[in-house]
PDB file of C-alpha atoms and ligand atoms in Angstrom:
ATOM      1  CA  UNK T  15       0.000   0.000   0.000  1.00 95.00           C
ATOM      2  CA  UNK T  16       1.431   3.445  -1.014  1.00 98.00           C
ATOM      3  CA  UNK T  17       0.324   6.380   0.132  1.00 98.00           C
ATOM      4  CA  UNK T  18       0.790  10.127  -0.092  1.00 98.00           C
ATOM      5  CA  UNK T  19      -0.943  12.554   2.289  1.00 99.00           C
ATOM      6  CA  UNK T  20      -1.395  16.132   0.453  1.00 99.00           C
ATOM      7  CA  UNK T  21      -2.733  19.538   2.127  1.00 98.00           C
ATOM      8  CA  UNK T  22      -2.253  22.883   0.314  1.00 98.00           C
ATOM      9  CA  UNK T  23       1.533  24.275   1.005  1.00 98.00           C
ATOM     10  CA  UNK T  24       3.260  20.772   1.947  1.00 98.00           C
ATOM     11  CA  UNK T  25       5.385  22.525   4.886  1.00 98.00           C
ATOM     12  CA  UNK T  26       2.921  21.762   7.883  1.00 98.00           C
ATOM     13  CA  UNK T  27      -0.244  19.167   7.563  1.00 98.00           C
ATOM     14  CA  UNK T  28       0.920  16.915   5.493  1.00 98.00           C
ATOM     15  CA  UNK T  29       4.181  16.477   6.410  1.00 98.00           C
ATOM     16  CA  UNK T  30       3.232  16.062   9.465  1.00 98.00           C
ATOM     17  CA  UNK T  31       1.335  13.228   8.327  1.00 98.00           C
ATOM     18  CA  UNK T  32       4.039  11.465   6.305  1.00 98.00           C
ATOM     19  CA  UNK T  33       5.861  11.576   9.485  1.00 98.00           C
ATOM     20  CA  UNK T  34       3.366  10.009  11.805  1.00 98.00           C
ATOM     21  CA  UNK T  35       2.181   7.428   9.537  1.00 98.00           C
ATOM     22  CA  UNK T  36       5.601   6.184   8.398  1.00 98.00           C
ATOM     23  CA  UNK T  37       6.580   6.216  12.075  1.00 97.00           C
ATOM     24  CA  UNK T  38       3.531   4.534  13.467  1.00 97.00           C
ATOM     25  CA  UNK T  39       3.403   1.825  10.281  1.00 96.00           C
ATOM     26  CA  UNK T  40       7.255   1.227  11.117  1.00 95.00           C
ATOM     27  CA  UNK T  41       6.584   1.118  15.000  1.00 94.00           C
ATOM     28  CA  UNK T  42       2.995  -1.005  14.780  1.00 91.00           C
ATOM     29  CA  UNK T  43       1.902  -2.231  11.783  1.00 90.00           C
ATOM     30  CA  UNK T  44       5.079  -3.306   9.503  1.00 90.00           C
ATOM     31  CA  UNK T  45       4.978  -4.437   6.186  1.00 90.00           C
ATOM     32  CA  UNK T  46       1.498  -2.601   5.611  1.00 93.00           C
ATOM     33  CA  UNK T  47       2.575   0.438   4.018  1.00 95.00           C
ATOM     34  CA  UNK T  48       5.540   0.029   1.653  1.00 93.00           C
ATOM     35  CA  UNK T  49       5.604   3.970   0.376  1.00 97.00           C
ATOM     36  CA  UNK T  50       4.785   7.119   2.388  1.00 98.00           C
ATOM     37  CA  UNK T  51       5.426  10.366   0.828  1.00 98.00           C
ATOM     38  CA  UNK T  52       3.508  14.061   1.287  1.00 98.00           C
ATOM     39  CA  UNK T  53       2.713  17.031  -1.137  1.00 98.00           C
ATOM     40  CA  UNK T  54       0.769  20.042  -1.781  1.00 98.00           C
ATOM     41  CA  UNK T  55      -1.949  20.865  -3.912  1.00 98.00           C
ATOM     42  CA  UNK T  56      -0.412  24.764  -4.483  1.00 98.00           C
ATOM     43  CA  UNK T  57       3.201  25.167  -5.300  1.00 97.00           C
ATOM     44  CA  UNK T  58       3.926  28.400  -3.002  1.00 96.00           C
ATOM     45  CA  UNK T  59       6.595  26.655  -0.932  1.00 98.00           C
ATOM     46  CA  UNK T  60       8.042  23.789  -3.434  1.00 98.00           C
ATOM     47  CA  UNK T  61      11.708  22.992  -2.172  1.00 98.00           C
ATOM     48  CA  UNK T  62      10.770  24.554   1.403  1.00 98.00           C
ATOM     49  CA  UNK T  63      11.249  22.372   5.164  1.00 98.00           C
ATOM     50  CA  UNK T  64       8.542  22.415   7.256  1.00 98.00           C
ATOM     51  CA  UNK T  65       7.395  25.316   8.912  1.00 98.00           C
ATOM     52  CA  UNK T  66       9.150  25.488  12.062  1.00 98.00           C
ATOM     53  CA  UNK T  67       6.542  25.274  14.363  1.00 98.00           C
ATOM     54  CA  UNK T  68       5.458  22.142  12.978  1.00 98.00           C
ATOM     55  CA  UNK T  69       8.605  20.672  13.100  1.00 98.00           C
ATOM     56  CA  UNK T  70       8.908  21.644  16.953  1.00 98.00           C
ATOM     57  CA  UNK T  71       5.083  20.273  17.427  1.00 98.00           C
ATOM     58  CA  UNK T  72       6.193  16.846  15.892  1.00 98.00           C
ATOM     59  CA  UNK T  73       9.522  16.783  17.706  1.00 98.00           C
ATOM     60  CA  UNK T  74       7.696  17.140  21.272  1.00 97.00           C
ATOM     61  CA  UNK T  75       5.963  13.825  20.177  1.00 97.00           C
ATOM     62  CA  UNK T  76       9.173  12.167  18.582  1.00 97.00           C
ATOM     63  CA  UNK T  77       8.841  12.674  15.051  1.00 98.00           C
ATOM     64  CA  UNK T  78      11.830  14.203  12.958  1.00 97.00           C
ATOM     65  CA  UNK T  79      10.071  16.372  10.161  1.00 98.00           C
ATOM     66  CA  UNK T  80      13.684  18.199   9.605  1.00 96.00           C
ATOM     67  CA  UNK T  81      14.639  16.474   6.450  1.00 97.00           C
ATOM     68  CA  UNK T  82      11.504  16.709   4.366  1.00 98.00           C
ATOM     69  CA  UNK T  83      11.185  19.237   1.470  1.00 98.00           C
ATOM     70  CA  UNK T  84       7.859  20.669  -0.095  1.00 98.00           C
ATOM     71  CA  UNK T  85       6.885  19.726  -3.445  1.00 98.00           C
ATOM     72  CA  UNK T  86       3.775  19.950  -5.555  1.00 98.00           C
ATOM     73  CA  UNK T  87       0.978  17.140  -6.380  1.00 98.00           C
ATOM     74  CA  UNK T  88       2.010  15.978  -9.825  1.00 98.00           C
ATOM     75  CA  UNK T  89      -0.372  14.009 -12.288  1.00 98.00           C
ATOM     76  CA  UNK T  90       2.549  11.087 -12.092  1.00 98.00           C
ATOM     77  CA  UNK T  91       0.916  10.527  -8.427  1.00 98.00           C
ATOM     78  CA  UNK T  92      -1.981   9.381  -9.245  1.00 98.00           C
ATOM     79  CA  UNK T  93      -0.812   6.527 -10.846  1.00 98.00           C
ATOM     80  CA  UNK T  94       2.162   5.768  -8.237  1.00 98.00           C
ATOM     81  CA  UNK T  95      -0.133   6.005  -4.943  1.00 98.00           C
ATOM     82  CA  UNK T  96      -2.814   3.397  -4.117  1.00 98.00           C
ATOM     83  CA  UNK T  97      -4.366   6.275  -1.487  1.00 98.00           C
ATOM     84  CA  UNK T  98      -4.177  10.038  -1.524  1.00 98.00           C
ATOM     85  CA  UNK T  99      -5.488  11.512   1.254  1.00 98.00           C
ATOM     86  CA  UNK T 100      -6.946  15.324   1.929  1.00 98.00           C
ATOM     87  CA  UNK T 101      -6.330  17.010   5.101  1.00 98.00           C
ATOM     88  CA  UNK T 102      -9.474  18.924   4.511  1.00 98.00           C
ATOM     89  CA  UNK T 103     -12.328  19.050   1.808  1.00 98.00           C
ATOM     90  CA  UNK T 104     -10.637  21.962  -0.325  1.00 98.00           C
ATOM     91  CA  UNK T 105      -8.112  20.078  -1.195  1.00 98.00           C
ATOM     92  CA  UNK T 106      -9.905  16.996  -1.861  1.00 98.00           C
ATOM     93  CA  UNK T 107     -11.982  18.956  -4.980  1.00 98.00           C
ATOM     94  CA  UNK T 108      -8.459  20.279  -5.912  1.00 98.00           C
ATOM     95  CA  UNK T 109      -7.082  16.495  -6.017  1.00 98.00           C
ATOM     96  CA  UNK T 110     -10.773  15.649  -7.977  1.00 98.00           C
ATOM     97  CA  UNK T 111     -10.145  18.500 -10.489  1.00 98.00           C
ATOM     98  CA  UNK T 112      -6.558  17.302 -11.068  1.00 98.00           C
ATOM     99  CA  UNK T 113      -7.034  13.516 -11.324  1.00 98.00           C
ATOM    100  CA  UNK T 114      -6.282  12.024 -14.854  1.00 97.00           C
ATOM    101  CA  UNK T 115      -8.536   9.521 -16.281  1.00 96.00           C
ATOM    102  CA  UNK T 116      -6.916   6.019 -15.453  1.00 95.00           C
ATOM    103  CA  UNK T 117      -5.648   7.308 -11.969  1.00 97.00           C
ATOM    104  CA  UNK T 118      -5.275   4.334  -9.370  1.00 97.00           C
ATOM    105  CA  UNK T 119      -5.427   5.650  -6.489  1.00 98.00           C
ATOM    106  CA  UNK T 120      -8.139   6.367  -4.582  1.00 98.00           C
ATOM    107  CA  UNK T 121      -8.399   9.762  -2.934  1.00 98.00           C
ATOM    108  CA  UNK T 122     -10.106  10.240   0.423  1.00 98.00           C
ATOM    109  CA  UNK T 123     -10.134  12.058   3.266  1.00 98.00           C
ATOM    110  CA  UNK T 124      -6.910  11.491   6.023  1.00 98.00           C
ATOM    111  CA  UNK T 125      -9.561  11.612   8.671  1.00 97.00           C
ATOM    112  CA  UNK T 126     -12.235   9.839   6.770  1.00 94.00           C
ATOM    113  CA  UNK T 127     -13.480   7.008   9.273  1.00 83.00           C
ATOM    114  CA  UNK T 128     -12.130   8.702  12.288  1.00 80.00           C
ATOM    115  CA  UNK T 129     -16.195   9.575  13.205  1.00 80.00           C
ATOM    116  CA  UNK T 130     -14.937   9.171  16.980  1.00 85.00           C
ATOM    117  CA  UNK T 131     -12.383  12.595  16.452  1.00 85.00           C
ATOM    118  CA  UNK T 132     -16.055  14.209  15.654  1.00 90.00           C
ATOM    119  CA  UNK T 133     -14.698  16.011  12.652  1.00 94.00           C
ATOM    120  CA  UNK T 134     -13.286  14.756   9.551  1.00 96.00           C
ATOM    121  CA  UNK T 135     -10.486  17.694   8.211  1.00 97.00           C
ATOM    122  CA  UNK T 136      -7.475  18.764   9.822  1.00 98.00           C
ATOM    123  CA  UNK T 137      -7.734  22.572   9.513  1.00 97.00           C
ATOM    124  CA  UNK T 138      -5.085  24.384   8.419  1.00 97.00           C
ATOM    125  CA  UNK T 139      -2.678  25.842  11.633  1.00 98.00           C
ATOM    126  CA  UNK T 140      -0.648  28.351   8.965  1.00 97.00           C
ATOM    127  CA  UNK T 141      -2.127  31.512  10.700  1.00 97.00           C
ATOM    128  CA  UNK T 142      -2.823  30.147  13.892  1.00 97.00           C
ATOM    129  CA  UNK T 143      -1.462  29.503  17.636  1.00 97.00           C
ATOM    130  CA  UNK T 144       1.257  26.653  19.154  1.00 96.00           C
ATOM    131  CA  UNK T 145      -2.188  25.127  20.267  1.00 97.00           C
ATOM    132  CA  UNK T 146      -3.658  24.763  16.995  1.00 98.00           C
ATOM    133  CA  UNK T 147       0.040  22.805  15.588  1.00 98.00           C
ATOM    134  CA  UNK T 148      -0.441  20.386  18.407  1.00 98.00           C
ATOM    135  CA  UNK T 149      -4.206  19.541  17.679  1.00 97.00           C
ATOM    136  CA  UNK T 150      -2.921  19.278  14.158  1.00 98.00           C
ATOM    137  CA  UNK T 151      -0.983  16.184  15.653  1.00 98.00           C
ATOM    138  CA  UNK T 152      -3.452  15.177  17.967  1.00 97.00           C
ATOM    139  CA  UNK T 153      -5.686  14.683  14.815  1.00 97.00           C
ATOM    140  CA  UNK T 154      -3.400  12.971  12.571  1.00 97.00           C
ATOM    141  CA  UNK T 155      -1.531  11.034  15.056  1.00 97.00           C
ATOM    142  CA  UNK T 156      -5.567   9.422  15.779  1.00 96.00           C
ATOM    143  CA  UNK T 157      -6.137   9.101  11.734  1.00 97.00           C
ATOM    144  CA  UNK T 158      -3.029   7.538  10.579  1.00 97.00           C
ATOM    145  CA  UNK T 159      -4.219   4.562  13.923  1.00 96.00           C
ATOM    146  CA  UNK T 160      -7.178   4.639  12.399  1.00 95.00           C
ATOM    147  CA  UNK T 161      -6.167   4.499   8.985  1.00 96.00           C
ATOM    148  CA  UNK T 162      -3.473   1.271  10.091  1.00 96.00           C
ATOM    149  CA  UNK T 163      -6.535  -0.706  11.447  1.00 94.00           C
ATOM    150  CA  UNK T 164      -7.981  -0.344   8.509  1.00 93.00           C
ATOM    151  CA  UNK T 165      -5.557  -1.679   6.029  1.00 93.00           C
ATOM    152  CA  UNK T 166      -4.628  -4.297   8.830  1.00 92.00           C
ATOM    153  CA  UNK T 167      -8.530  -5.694   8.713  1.00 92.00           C
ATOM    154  CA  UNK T 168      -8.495  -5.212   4.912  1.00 88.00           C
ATOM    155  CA  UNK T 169      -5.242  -7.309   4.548  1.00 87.00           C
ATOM    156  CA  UNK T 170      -6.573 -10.156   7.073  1.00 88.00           C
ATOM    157  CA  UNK T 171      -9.873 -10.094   5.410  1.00 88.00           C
ATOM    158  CA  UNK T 172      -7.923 -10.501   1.995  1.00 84.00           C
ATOM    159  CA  UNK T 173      -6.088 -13.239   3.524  1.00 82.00           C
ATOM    160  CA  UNK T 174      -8.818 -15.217   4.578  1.00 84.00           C
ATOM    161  CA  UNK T 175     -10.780 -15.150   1.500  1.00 81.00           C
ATOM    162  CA  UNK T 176      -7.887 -16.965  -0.145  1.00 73.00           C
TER     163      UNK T 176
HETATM  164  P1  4NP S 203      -0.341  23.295   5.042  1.00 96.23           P
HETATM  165  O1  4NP S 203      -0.410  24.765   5.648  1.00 96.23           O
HETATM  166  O2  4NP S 203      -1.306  23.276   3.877  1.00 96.23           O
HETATM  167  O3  4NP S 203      -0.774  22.448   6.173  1.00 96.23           O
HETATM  168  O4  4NP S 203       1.088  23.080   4.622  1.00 96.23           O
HETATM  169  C1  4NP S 203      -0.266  25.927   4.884  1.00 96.23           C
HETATM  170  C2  4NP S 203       0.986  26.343   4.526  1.00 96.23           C
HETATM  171  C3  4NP S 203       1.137  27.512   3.803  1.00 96.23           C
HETATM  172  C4  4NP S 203       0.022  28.252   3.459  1.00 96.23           C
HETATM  173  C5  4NP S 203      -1.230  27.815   3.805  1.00 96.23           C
HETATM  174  C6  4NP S 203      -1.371  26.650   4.522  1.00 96.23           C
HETATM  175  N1  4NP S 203       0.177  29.469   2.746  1.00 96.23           N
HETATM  176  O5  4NP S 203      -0.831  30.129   2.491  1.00 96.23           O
HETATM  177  O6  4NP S 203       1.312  29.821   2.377  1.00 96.23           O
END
């Protein structure tokens, strides 16, 4: 299973995401996902680190954000990831608009499932306080569990019906 997790600027959701899922796969549930990667849906930041106060919010929780770099959603995607998922709904209609015909993967929402979190988009921290970075991890530290027991009853449920 390869996935990319996308939000608009690719310096603070998403990477964020790629973080915590490839550390909680690793950690939890190996062998499940072979490919995590992150991008954004706008290009302002391509080539950028994180911003710095996600960084420091993922650090506090032991994730190392410091050597990822922002790039853009590209139409190649589409075809190399099995899941893209939206941090909110904006920029799952921007993923829609872009998809080629053909794509295979699947695009969803990160938090999609997560009904117990009592929303379903991470909203976006850019303009907002230290507080609102660590509910971004909060969030996507509970939808990337989620999203492993998931795949993990998918893959046993494909396994059994063999
Ligand atoms: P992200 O946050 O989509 O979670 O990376 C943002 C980063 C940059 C901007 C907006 C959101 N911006 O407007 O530059």
């Amino acid at each position: 299973m390869r996935v990319l997790c996308v939000c608009l600027g690719n310096i603070c959701r998403s990477p964020t995401a790629e973080a915590v899922l490839r550390g909680l796969a690793e950690r939890e549930a190996p062998g499940l996902i072979t490919l995590v990667d992150s991008a954004g849906t706008a290009a302002y930041h391509v080539g950028e680190p994180p911003d710095s106060r996600s960084v420091a919010a993922a650090w506090r929780r032991g994730y190392d954000l410091s050597s990822l770099r922002a790039r853009r959603v590209e139409t190649a995607d589409f075809h190399a990831f099995d899941l893209m998922l939206a941090m909110d709904r904006a920029n799952l209609a921007a993923l829609a608009r872009a998809a080629p015909h053909g794509a295979r993967a699947r695009i969803a929402l990160f938090l999609a499932g997560a009904t117990a979190l009592g929303v379903d988009e991470v909203p976006d921290p850019y303009y907002g306080s230290e507080g609102d970075f660590d509910r971004v991890l909060d969030l996507i530290e509970a939808g990337a569990r989620r999203l492993l027991d998931r795949l993990r009853e998918q893959a046993a449920g494909a396994a059994s019906a063999q």
